[in-house]
Coordinates of C-alpha atoms in Angstrom, one line a residue:
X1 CA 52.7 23.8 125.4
X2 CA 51.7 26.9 126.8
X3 CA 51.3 30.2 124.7
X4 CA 54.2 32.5 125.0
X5 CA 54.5 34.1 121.5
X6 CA 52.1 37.4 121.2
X7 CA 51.8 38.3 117.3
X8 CA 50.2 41.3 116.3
X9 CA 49.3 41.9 112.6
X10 CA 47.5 44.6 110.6
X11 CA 44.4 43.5 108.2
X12 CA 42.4 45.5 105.9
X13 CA 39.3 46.7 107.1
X14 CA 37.5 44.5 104.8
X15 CA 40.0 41.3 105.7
X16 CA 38.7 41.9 109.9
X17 CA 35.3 42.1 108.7
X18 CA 35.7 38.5 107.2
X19 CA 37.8 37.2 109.7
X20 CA 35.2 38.2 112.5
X21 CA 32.5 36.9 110.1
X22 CA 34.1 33.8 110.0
X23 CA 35.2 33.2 114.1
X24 CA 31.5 34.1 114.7
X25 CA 30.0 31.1 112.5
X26 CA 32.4 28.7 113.9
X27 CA 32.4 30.1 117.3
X28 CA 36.1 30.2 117.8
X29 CA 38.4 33.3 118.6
X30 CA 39.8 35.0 116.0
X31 CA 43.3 33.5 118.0
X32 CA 41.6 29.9 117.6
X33 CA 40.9 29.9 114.4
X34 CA 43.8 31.5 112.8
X35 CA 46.0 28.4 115.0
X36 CA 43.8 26.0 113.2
X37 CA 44.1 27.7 109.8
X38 CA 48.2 27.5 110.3
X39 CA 48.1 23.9 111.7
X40 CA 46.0 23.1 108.8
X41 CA 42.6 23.0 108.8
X42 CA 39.5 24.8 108.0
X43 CA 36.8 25.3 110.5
X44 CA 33.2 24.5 110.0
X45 CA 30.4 26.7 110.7
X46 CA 28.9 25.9 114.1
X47 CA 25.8 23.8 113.4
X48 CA 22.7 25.0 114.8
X49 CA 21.0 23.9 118.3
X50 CA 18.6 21.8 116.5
X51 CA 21.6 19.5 115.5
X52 CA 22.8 18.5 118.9
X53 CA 18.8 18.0 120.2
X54 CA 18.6 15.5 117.4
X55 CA 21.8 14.4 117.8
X56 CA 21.3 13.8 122.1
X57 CA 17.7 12.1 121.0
X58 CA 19.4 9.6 119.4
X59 CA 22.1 8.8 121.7
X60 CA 19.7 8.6 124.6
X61 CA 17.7 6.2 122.9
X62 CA 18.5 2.5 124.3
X63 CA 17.4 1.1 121.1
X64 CA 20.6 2.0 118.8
X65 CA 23.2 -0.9 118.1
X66 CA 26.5 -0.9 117.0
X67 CA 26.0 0.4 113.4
X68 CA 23.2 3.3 114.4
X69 CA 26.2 4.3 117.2
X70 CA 28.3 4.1 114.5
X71 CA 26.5 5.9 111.6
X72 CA 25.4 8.7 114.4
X73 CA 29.6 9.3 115.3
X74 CA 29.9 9.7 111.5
X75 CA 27.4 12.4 111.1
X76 CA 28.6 14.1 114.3
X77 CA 32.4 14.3 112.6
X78 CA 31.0 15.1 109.1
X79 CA 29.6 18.0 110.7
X80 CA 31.5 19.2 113.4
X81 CA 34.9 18.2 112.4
X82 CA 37.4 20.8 110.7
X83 CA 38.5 20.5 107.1
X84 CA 42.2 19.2 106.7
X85 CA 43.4 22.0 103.7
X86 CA 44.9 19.6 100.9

């Protein structure tokens, strides 16, 4: 489904300071994030560089079975994954 639909809406000074504030810890567009916000979830904060080292470290090493692959996925999700709102 391409996007058609323009909106334009009007925010406080201090409401675009935190909606910048919040695109540029999850690394989204503001457009981004305010389509996952209305499709129901709340983005996480981008997790630092450090995370994905770690995280290619262990994926590259041959030595990981089933549950390590398993447990690593996990981790990756728990971090990277956007909140469903309740």
């Amino acid at each position: 489904m391409g996007k058609t639909v323009k909106l334009t809406i009007r925010l406080s000074p201090e409401d675009m300071a935190l909606l910048k504030s919040y695109t540029a810890k999850t690394r989204l567009s503001q457009s981004a994030y305010l389509r996952k916000l209305i499709r129901g979830y709340v983005p996480k904060a981008y997790p630092p560089e450090v995370f994905f080292e770690l995280m290619g470290k262990l994926e590259s090493d041959g030595k990981l079975d089933g549950e390590m692959i398993e447990g690593i996925l996990t981790l990756r999700k728990a971090v990277t994954a956007p909140e469903k709102m309740e």
